[in-house]
Coordinates of C-alpha atoms in Angstrom, one line a residue:
X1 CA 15.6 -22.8 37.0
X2 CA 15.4 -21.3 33.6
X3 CA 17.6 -20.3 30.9
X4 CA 15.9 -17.6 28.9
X5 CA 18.7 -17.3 26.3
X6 CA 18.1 -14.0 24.0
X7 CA 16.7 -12.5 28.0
X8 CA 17.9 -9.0 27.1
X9 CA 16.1 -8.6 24.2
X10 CA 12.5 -7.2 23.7
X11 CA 10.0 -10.2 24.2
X12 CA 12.9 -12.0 26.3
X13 CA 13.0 -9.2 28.9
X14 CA 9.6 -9.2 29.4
X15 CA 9.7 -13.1 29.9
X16 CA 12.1 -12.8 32.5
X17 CA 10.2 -10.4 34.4
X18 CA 6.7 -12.4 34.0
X19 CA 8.7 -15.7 35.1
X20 CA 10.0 -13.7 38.0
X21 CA 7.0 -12.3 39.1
X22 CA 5.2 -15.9 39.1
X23 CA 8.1 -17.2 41.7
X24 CA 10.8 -18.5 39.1
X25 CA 14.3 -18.6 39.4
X26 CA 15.5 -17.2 35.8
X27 CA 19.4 -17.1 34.5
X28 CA 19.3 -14.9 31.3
X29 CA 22.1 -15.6 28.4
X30 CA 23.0 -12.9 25.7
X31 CA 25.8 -11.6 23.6
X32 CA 24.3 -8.2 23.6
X33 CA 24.3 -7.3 20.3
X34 CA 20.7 -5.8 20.0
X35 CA 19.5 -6.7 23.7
X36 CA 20.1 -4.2 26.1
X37 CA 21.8 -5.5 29.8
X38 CA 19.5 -2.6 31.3
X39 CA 16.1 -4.6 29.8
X40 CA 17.2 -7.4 32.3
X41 CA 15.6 -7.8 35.7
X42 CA 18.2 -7.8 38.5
X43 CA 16.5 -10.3 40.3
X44 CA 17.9 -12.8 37.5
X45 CA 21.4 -14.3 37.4
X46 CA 23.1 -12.6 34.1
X47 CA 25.7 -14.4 31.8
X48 CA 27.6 -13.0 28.4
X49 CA 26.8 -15.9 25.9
X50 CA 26.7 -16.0 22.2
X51 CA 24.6 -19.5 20.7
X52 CA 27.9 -19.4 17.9
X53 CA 30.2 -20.3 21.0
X54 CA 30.0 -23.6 22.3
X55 CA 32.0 -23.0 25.4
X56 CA 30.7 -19.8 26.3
X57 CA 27.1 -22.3 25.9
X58 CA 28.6 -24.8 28.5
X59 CA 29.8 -22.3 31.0
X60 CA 26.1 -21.3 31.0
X61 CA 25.1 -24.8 32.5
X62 CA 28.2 -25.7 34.4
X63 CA 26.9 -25.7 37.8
X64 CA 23.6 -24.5 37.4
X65 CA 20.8 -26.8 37.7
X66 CA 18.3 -25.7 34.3
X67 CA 15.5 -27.4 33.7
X68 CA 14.0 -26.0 30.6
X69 CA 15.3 -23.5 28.3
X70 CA 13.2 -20.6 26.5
X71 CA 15.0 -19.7 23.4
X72 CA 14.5 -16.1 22.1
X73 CA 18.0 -15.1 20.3
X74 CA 17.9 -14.9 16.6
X75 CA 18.4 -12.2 14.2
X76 CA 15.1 -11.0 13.2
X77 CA 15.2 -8.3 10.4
X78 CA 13.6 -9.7 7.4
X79 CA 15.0 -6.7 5.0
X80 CA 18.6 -7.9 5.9
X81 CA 17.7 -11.9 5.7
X82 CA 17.3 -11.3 1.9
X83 CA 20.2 -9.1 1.9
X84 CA 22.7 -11.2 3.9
X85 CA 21.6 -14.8 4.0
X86 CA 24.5 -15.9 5.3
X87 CA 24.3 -13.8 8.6
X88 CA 21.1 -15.9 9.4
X89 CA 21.5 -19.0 8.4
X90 CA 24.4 -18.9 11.0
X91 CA 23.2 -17.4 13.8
X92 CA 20.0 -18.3 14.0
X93 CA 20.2 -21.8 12.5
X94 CA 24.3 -22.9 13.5
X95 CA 23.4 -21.0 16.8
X96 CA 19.9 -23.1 17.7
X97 CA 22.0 -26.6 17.0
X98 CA 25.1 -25.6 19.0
X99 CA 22.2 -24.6 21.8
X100 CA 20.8 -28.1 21.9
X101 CA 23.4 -30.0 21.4
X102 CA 25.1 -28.5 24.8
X103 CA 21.1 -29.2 26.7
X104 CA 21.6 -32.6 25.4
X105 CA 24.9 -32.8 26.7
X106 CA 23.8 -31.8 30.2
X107 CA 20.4 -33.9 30.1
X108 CA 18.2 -30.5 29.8
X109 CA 15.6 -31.8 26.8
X110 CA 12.5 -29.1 27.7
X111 CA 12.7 -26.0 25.0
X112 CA 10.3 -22.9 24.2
X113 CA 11.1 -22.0 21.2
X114 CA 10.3 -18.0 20.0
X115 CA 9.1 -18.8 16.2
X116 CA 6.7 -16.8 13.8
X117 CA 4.4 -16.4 11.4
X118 CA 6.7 -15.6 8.7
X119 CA 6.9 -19.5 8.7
X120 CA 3.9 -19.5 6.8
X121 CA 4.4 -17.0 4.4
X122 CA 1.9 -15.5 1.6
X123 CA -1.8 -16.6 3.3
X124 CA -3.9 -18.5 1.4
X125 CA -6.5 -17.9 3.7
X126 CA -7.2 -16.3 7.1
X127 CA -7.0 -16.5 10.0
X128 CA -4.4 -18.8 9.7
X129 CA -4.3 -21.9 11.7
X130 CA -1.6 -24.1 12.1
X131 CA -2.5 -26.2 9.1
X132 CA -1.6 -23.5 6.8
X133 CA 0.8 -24.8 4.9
X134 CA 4.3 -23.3 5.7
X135 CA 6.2 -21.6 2.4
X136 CA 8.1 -18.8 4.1
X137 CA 9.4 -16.0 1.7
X138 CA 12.5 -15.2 2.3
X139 CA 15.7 -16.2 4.8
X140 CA 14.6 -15.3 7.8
X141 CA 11.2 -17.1 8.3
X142 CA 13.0 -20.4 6.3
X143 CA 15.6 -20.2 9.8
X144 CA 12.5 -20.5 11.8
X145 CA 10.9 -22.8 9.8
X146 CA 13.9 -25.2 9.4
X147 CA 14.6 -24.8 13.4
X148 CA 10.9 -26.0 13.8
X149 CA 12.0 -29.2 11.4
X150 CA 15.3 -29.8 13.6
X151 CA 12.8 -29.8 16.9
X152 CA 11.2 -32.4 16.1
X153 CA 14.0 -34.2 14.7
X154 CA 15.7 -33.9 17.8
X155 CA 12.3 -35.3 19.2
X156 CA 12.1 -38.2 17.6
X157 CA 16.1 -38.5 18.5
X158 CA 16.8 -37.9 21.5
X159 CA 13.4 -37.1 23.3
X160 CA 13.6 -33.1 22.9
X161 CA 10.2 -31.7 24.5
X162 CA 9.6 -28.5 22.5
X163 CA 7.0 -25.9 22.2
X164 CA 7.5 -23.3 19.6
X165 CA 5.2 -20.4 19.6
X166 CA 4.4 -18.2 16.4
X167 CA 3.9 -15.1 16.9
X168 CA 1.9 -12.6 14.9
X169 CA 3.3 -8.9 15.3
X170 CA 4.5 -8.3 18.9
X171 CA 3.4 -4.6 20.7
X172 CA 3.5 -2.7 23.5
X173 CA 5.4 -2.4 26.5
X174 CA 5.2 -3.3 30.0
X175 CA 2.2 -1.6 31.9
X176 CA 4.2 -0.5 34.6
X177 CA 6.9 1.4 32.5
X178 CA 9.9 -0.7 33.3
X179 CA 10.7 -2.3 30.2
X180 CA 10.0 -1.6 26.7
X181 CA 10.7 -1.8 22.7
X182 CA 14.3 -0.4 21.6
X183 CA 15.4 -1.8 18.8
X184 CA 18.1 -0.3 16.7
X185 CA 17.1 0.0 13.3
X186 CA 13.4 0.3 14.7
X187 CA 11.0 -1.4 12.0
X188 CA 7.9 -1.8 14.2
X189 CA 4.9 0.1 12.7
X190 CA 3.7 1.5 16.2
X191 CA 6.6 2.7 17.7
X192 CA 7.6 4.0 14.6
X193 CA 4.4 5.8 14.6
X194 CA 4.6 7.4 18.3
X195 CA 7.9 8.2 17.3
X196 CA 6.9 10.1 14.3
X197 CA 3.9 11.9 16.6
X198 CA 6.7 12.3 19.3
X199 CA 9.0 14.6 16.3
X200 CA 11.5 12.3 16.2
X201 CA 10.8 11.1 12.4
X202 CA 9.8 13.3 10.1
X203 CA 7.1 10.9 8.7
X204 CA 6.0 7.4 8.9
X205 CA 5.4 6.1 5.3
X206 CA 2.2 3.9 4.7
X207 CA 2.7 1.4 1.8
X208 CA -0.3 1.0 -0.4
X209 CA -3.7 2.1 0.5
X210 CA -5.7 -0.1 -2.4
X211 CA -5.5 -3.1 -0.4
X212 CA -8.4 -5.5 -0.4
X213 CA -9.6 -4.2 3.1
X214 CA -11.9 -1.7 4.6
X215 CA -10.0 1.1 4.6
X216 CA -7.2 -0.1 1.5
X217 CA -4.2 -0.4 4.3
X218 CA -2.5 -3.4 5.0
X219 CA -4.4 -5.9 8.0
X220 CA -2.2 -7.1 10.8
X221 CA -2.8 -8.9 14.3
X222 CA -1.2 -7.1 17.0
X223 CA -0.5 -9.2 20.5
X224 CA 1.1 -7.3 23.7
X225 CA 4.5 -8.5 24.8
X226 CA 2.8 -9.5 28.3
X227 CA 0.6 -11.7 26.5
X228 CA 3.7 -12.9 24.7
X229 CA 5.4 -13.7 28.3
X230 CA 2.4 -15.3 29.9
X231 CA 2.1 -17.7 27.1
X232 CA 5.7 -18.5 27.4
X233 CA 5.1 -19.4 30.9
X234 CA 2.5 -21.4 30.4
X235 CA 4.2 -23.3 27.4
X236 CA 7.1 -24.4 29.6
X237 CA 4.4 -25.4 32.3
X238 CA 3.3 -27.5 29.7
X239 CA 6.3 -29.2 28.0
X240 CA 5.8 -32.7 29.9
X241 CA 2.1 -33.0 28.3
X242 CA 3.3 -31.5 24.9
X243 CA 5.2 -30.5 21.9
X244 CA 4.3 -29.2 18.8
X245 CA 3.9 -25.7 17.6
X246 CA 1.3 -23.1 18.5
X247 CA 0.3 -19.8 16.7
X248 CA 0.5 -16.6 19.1
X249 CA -1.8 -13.8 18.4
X250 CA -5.2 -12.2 19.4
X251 CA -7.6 -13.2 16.4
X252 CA -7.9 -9.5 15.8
X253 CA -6.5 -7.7 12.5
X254 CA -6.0 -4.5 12.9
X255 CA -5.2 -2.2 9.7
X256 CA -2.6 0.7 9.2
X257 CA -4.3 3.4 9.3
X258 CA -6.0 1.8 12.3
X259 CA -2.9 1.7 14.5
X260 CA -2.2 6.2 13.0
X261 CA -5.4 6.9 14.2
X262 CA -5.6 4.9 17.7
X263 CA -1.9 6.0 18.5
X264 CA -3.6 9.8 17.7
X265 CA -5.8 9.1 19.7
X266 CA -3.8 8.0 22.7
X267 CA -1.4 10.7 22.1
X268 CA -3.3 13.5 21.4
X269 CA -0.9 14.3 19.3
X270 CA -1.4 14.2 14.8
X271 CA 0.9 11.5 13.2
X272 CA 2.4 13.4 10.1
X273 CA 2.0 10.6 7.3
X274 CA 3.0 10.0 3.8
X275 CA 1.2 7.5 1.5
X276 CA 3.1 5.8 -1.3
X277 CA 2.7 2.6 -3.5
X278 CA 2.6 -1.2 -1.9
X279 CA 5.8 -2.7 -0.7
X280 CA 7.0 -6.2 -2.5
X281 CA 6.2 -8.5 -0.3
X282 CA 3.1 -7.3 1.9
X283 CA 0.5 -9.3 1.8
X284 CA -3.5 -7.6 2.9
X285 CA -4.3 -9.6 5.5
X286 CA -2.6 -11.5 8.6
X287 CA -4.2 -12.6 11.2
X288 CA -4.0 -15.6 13.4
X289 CA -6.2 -18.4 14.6
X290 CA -5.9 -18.8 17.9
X291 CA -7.9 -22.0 19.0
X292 CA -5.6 -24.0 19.4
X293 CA -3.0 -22.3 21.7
X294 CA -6.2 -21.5 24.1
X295 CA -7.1 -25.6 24.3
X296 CA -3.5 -26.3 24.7
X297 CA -2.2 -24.1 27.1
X298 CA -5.1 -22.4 28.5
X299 CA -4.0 -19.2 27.0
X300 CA -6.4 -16.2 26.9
X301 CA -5.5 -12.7 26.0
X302 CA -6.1 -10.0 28.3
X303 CA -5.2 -6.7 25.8
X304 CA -7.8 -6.7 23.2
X305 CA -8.2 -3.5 22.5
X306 CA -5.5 -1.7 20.0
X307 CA -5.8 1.4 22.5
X308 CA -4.6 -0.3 25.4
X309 CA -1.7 -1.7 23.4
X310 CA -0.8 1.5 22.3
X311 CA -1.2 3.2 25.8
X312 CA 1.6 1.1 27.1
X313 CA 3.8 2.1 24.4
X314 CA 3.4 5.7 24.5
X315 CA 3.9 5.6 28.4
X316 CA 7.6 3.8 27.6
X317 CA 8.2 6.2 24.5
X318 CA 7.6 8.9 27.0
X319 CA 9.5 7.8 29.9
X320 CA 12.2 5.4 27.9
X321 CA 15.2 4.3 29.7
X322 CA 16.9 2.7 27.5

Protein backbone atom coordinates (compact mmCIF):
# COMPACT_ATOMS: atom_id res chain seq x y z
CA UNK A 1 0.00 0.00 0.00
CA UNK A 2 0.71 3.62 -0.40
CA UNK A 3 0.39 6.67 1.45
CA UNK A 4 0.23 9.59 -1.00
CA UNK A 5 0.07 12.26 1.62
CA UNK A 6 -0.76 15.87 -0.10
CA UNK A 7 -3.26 13.08 -2.51
CA UNK A 8 -5.92 15.82 -3.03
CA UNK A 9 -3.82 18.21 -4.34
CA UNK A 10 -2.92 18.84 -8.13
CA UNK A 11 0.16 16.57 -9.00
CA UNK A 12 -0.92 14.23 -5.88
CA UNK A 13 -4.43 13.45 -7.43
CA UNK A 14 -3.05 12.63 -10.47
CA UNK A 15 -0.56 10.12 -8.70
CA UNK A 16 -3.22 8.49 -7.03
CA UNK A 17 -5.09 7.80 -10.12
CA UNK A 18 -1.80 6.66 -12.21
CA UNK A 19 -0.94 4.29 -9.07
CA UNK A 20 -4.40 3.00 -9.29
CA UNK A 21 -4.57 2.44 -12.68
CA UNK A 22 -1.25 0.30 -12.58
CA UNK A 23 -2.97 -2.18 -9.85
CA UNK A 24 -1.95 -0.25 -6.50
CA UNK A 25 -3.70 -0.07 -3.47
CA UNK A 26 -3.32 3.89 -2.51
CA UNK A 27 -4.60 5.51 1.05
CA UNK A 28 -4.51 9.44 0.36
CA UNK A 29 -3.81 11.90 3.55
CA UNK A 30 -4.82 15.65 3.41
CA UNK A 31 -5.96 18.46 5.54
CA UNK A 32 -7.68 20.00 2.67
CA UNK A 33 -6.62 23.27 2.68
CA UNK A 34 -5.83 23.82 -1.08
CA UNK A 35 -6.51 20.07 -2.23
CA UNK A 36 -9.92 19.43 -3.21
CA UNK A 37 -11.63 15.87 -1.62
CA UNK A 38 -13.36 15.73 -5.24
CA UNK A 39 -9.61 15.48 -7.00
CA UNK A 40 -9.42 12.14 -5.18
CA UNK A 41 -10.14 8.80 -6.82
CA UNK A 42 -12.77 6.81 -5.00
CA UNK A 43 -11.13 3.74 -5.50
CA UNK A 44 -8.53 5.01 -2.66
CA UNK A 45 -9.06 4.86 0.99
CA UNK A 46 -9.37 8.71 2.23
CA UNK A 47 -8.08 10.15 5.66
CA UNK A 48 -8.22 13.97 7.10
CA UNK A 49 -4.49 14.51 8.19
CA UNK A 50 -2.50 17.54 8.61
CA UNK A 51 1.81 16.70 8.63
CA UNK A 52 1.56 19.60 11.89
CA UNK A 53 -0.40 16.85 13.85
CA UNK A 54 1.35 13.98 15.01
CA UNK A 55 -1.64 11.96 16.04
CA UNK A 56 -3.75 12.68 13.26
CA UNK A 57 -0.03 11.20 11.36
CA UNK A 58 -0.32 7.97 13.48
CA UNK A 59 -4.00 7.30 13.01
CA UNK A 60 -2.93 7.27 9.29
CA UNK A 61 -0.76 4.07 9.91
CA UNK A 62 -2.50 2.40 12.70
CA UNK A 63 -3.67 -0.63 11.08
CA UNK A 64 -2.72 -0.09 7.73
CA UNK A 65 0.08 -2.02 6.31
CA UNK A 66 2.20 1.13 4.18
CA UNK A 67 5.00 0.36 2.58
CA UNK A 68 6.35 3.49 1.04
CA UNK A 69 5.09 6.92 1.31
CA UNK A 70 4.93 9.60 -1.61
CA UNK A 71 5.09 13.00 -0.02
CA UNK A 72 3.37 15.92 -2.01
CA UNK A 73 1.95 18.37 0.86
CA UNK A 74 3.71 21.59 1.22
CA UNK A 75 2.82 25.12 0.70
CA UNK A 76 4.00 26.14 -2.52
CA UNK A 77 3.48 29.88 -3.31
CA UNK A 78 6.73 31.50 -3.69
CA UNK A 79 5.17 35.20 -3.48
CA UNK A 80 3.89 34.36 0.03
CA UNK A 81 7.26 32.39 1.17
CA UNK A 82 9.05 35.82 1.07
CA UNK A 83 6.09 37.33 2.59
CA UNK A 84 5.32 34.97 5.49
CA UNK A 85 8.43 32.86 6.24
CA UNK A 86 7.13 31.55 9.04
CA UNK A 87 4.03 29.82 7.43
CA UNK A 88 6.65 27.66 5.48
CA UNK A 89 9.18 26.90 7.47
CA UNK A 90 6.46 25.24 9.60
CA UNK A 91 4.46 23.46 7.43
CA UNK A 92 6.56 22.34 4.99
CA UNK A 93 9.75 21.84 7.06
CA UNK A 94 8.06 21.06 10.95
CA UNK A 95 5.43 19.08 8.82
CA UNK A 96 8.13 16.79 6.70
CA UNK A 97 10.01 15.83 10.19
CA UNK A 98 6.76 15.05 12.20
CA UNK A 99 6.01 12.81 8.83
CA UNK A 100 9.12 10.80 9.14
CA UNK A 101 9.52 10.58 12.45
CA UNK A 102 5.87 8.69 12.74
CA UNK A 103 7.33 6.18 9.27
CA UNK A 104 10.18 5.56 11.47
CA UNK A 105 8.10 4.83 14.30
CA UNK A 106 6.09 2.28 12.38
CA UNK A 107 9.23 0.78 10.41
CA UNK A 108 7.99 2.47 6.88
CA UNK A 109 11.70 4.01 5.67
CA UNK A 110 10.73 4.16 1.58
CA UNK A 111 9.77 8.06 0.63
CA UNK A 112 9.18 10.02 -2.74
CA UNK A 113 9.59 13.14 -2.03
CA UNK A 114 7.80 16.06 -4.47
CA UNK A 115 10.89 18.77 -4.62
CA UNK A 116 11.77 21.40 -7.26
CA UNK A 117 13.85 23.37 -9.12
CA UNK A 118 13.60 26.34 -7.12
CA UNK A 119 16.30 24.42 -5.10
CA UNK A 120 18.61 25.63 -7.44
CA UNK A 121 17.86 28.96 -7.83
CA UNK A 122 19.36 31.77 -10.36
CA UNK A 123 21.03 29.23 -13.23
CA UNK A 124 24.36 29.60 -13.98
CA UNK A 125 23.99 27.59 -16.78
CA UNK A 126 21.44 25.40 -18.69
CA UNK A 127 19.95 22.89 -18.81
CA UNK A 128 20.55 22.33 -15.45
CA UNK A 129 21.73 19.06 -14.16
CA UNK A 130 21.78 17.99 -10.86
CA UNK A 131 25.27 19.25 -10.18
CA UNK A 132 24.07 22.79 -10.39
CA UNK A 133 24.90 24.05 -7.39
CA UNK A 134 21.80 24.63 -5.16
CA UNK A 135 21.35 28.56 -3.78
CA UNK A 136 17.62 28.84 -3.74
CA UNK A 137 16.17 32.48 -3.59
CA UNK A 138 13.83 32.78 -1.36
CA UNK A 139 11.75 30.63 1.52
CA UNK A 140 10.10 28.35 -0.18
CA UNK A 141 12.70 26.60 -2.44
CA UNK A 142 15.25 26.85 0.96
CA UNK A 143 12.10 24.34 2.64
CA UNK A 144 12.73 22.01 -0.24
CA UNK A 145 16.17 22.29 -0.25
CA UNK A 146 16.72 21.86 3.54
CA UNK A 147 14.00 18.78 3.46
CA UNK A 148 16.44 17.31 0.75
CA UNK A 149 19.44 17.80 3.56
CA UNK A 150 17.16 16.10 6.39
CA UNK A 151 16.63 13.04 3.73
CA UNK A 152 19.75 12.10 3.62
CA UNK A 153 20.44 12.76 7.11
CA UNK A 154 17.75 10.52 8.06
CA UNK A 155 19.68 8.18 5.47
CA UNK A 156 22.66 8.01 6.93
CA UNK A 157 20.59 7.63 10.45
CA UNK A 158 18.20 5.44 10.30
CA UNK A 159 18.31 3.89 6.78
CA UNK A 160 15.55 6.32 5.04
CA UNK A 161 15.28 5.24 1.27
CA UNK A 162 14.34 8.52 -0.51
CA UNK A 163 13.89 9.73 -3.86
CA UNK A 164 13.12 13.35 -4.33
CA UNK A 165 12.09 14.50 -7.69
CA UNK A 166 12.56 18.20 -8.99
CA UNK A 167 10.27 19.36 -10.94
CA UNK A 168 10.53 22.03 -13.57
CA UNK A 169 6.94 23.73 -14.11
CA UNK A 170 4.08 21.28 -13.86
CA UNK A 171 1.04 21.45 -16.77
CA UNK A 172 -1.79 20.06 -18.06
CA UNK A 173 -4.52 17.96 -16.93
CA UNK A 174 -5.52 14.54 -17.14
CA UNK A 175 -6.36 13.33 -20.84
CA UNK A 176 -9.42 11.92 -19.96
CA UNK A 177 -10.95 15.04 -18.30
CA UNK A 178 -11.26 13.72 -14.75
CA UNK A 179 -8.96 15.65 -12.90
CA UNK A 180 -7.31 18.81 -13.28
CA UNK A 181 -5.47 22.20 -12.04
CA UNK A 182 -7.59 24.42 -9.41
CA UNK A 183 -5.63 26.16 -7.36
CA UNK A 184 -6.91 29.13 -5.47
CA UNK A 185 -4.85 31.98 -5.94
CA UNK A 186 -4.10 30.40 -9.51
CA UNK A 187 -0.39 31.51 -10.45
CA UNK A 188 0.25 29.02 -13.26
CA UNK A 189 1.12 30.86 -16.56
CA UNK A 190 -1.15 28.40 -18.81
CA UNK A 191 -4.23 28.19 -17.01
CA UNK A 192 -3.95 31.59 -16.31
CA UNK A 193 -3.78 32.15 -19.99
CA UNK A 194 -6.94 29.80 -21.05
CA UNK A 195 -8.55 31.58 -18.42
CA UNK A 196 -7.88 34.95 -19.75
CA UNK A 197 -8.93 33.43 -23.54
CA UNK A 198 -11.94 31.79 -21.64
CA UNK A 199 -13.05 35.86 -20.31
CA UNK A 200 -12.58 35.03 -17.04
CA UNK A 201 -9.49 37.56 -16.52
CA UNK A 202 -9.33 40.57 -18.13
CA UNK A 203 -5.69 40.07 -19.19
CA UNK A 204 -2.76 37.99 -18.52
CA UNK A 205 0.33 40.23 -17.94
CA UNK A 206 3.72 39.14 -19.61
CA UNK A 207 6.73 40.42 -17.57
CA UNK A 208 9.62 41.68 -19.71
CA UNK A 209 9.98 40.96 -23.32
CA UNK A 210 13.98 42.04 -23.60
CA UNK A 211 14.96 38.82 -22.34
CA UNK A 212 18.10 37.17 -23.72
CA UNK A 213 15.93 34.76 -25.83
CA UNK A 214 14.44 34.42 -29.25
CA UNK A 215 11.49 36.13 -28.92
CA UNK A 216 12.65 38.55 -25.52
CA UNK A 217 10.02 36.40 -23.07
CA UNK A 218 11.03 34.54 -20.28
CA UNK A 219 12.11 30.43 -21.21
CA UNK A 220 10.55 27.70 -19.18
CA UNK A 221 10.32 23.78 -19.31
CA UNK A 222 6.86 22.60 -19.11
CA UNK A 223 6.27 18.64 -18.06
CA UNK A 224 2.52 17.18 -17.97
CA UNK A 225 1.22 16.15 -14.65
CA UNK A 226 0.91 12.36 -16.18
CA UNK A 227 4.44 12.49 -16.76
CA UNK A 228 4.77 13.85 -13.31
CA UNK A 229 2.68 10.66 -11.87
CA UNK A 230 4.47 8.06 -14.04
CA UNK A 231 7.73 9.07 -12.70
CA UNK A 232 6.54 8.95 -9.27
CA UNK A 233 5.62 5.44 -9.83
CA UNK A 234 8.46 4.47 -11.10
CA UNK A 235 10.63 6.29 -8.31
CA UNK A 236 8.96 4.27 -5.63
CA UNK A 237 9.56 1.08 -7.81
CA UNK A 238 12.91 2.02 -7.42
CA UNK A 239 13.56 3.00 -3.86
CA UNK A 240 15.33 -0.47 -2.89
CA UNK A 241 18.10 0.21 -5.80
CA UNK A 242 18.23 4.06 -4.88
CA UNK A 243 18.21 7.31 -3.32
CA UNK A 244 19.25 10.54 -4.21
CA UNK A 245 17.58 13.25 -6.06
CA UNK A 246 16.42 13.47 -9.71
CA UNK A 247 15.45 16.58 -11.82
CA UNK A 248 11.82 16.18 -13.56
CA UNK A 249 11.27 17.92 -16.68
CA UNK A 250 11.20 17.42 -20.52
CA UNK A 251 14.56 19.09 -21.74
CA UNK A 252 12.40 21.48 -23.64
CA UNK A 253 12.12 25.35 -22.85
CA UNK A 254 9.35 26.78 -24.00
CA UNK A 255 9.00 30.79 -23.92
CA UNK A 256 5.96 33.10 -22.94
CA UNK A 257 4.77 34.10 -25.71
CA UNK A 258 5.19 30.56 -26.85
CA UNK A 259 2.65 29.05 -24.40
CA UNK A 260 -0.11 32.73 -25.64
CA UNK A 261 0.31 31.63 -28.98
CA UNK A 262 0.01 27.59 -28.69
CA UNK A 263 -2.94 28.05 -26.05
CA UNK A 264 -4.45 30.43 -29.20
CA UNK A 265 -3.97 28.07 -31.12
CA UNK A 266 -5.64 25.29 -29.30
CA UNK A 267 -8.45 27.45 -28.43
CA UNK A 268 -9.16 29.24 -31.23
CA UNK A 269 -9.80 31.82 -29.28
CA UNK A 270 -7.19 35.47 -29.00
CA UNK A 271 -5.50 35.72 -25.51
CA UNK A 272 -5.96 39.56 -24.63
CA UNK A 273 -2.37 40.40 -23.25
CA UNK A 274 -0.50 43.22 -21.65
CA UNK A 275 3.22 43.62 -21.70
CA UNK A 276 5.04 45.31 -18.84
CA UNK A 277 8.64 45.53 -17.39
CA UNK A 278 10.59 42.22 -15.95
CA UNK A 279 9.55 40.85 -12.62
CA UNK A 280 12.43 40.78 -9.66
CA UNK A 281 13.36 37.56 -9.61
CA UNK A 282 12.76 35.89 -13.13
CA UNK A 283 15.53 34.57 -14.47
CA UNK A 284 15.59 33.96 -18.87
CA UNK A 285 16.08 30.58 -19.06
CA UNK A 286 15.05 27.32 -17.14
CA UNK A 287 15.26 24.28 -18.39
CA UNK A 288 16.17 20.96 -17.11
CA UNK A 289 18.57 18.16 -17.87
CA UNK A 290 17.04 15.24 -17.87
CA UNK A 291 19.70 12.37 -18.29
CA UNK A 292 19.86 11.26 -15.38
CA UNK A 293 16.23 10.54 -14.31
CA UNK A 294 15.89 8.57 -17.79
CA UNK A 295 19.18 6.16 -16.65
CA UNK A 296 17.83 5.93 -13.28
CA UNK A 297 14.33 5.20 -13.49
CA UNK A 298 13.82 4.49 -17.03
CA UNK A 299 11.75 7.52 -17.33
CA UNK A 300 10.71 8.84 -20.82
CA UNK A 301 8.27 11.54 -21.52
CA UNK A 302 5.44 10.94 -23.68
CA UNK A 303 3.94 14.88 -24.09
CA UNK A 304 6.51 16.64 -26.00
CA UNK A 305 4.78 18.89 -27.70
CA UNK A 306 3.51 22.30 -25.84
CA UNK A 307 0.11 21.67 -27.88
CA UNK A 308 -0.66 18.59 -26.46
CA UNK A 309 -0.05 19.95 -23.01
CA UNK A 310 -2.17 22.66 -23.55
CA UNK A 311 -5.03 20.45 -25.24
CA UNK A 312 -5.51 18.67 -21.96
CA UNK A 313 -5.89 21.86 -20.11
CA UNK A 314 -8.31 23.49 -22.19
CA UNK A 315 -10.42 20.27 -22.27
CA UNK A 316 -10.52 20.54 -18.11
CA UNK A 317 -10.94 24.46 -18.20
CA UNK A 318 -13.87 23.63 -20.40
CA UNK A 319 -15.51 20.94 -18.60
CA UNK A 320 -13.92 21.73 -14.88
CA UNK A 321 -15.51 20.09 -12.00
CA UNK A 322 -14.00 21.37 -9.43
Amino acid sequence: MILVFGGAGYIGSHTVKHLLDNGYECVVADNLIYGHREAVDKRAEFVHADLLNPVSIREVFKNRKIDAVIHFAAFTYVGESVSDPQKYYINNVVGTTNLLNVMLENGVKKIVFSSTCATYGEPQYTPIDEKHPQNPINPYGRTKLMIEQIFADYERAYGLKHIALRYFNAAGCAKDGSIGESHTPETHLIPLVLKAIKGEREKISVFGTDYDTPDGTCIRDYIHVEDLALAHRLAVEKLDEYSGCLNLGTGVGTSVKEIIDAAEKVSGKKCPVEYGPRRAGDPAKLYADNQKVKKILGWQPSYDNIEDIIRTAWNWELNRRF
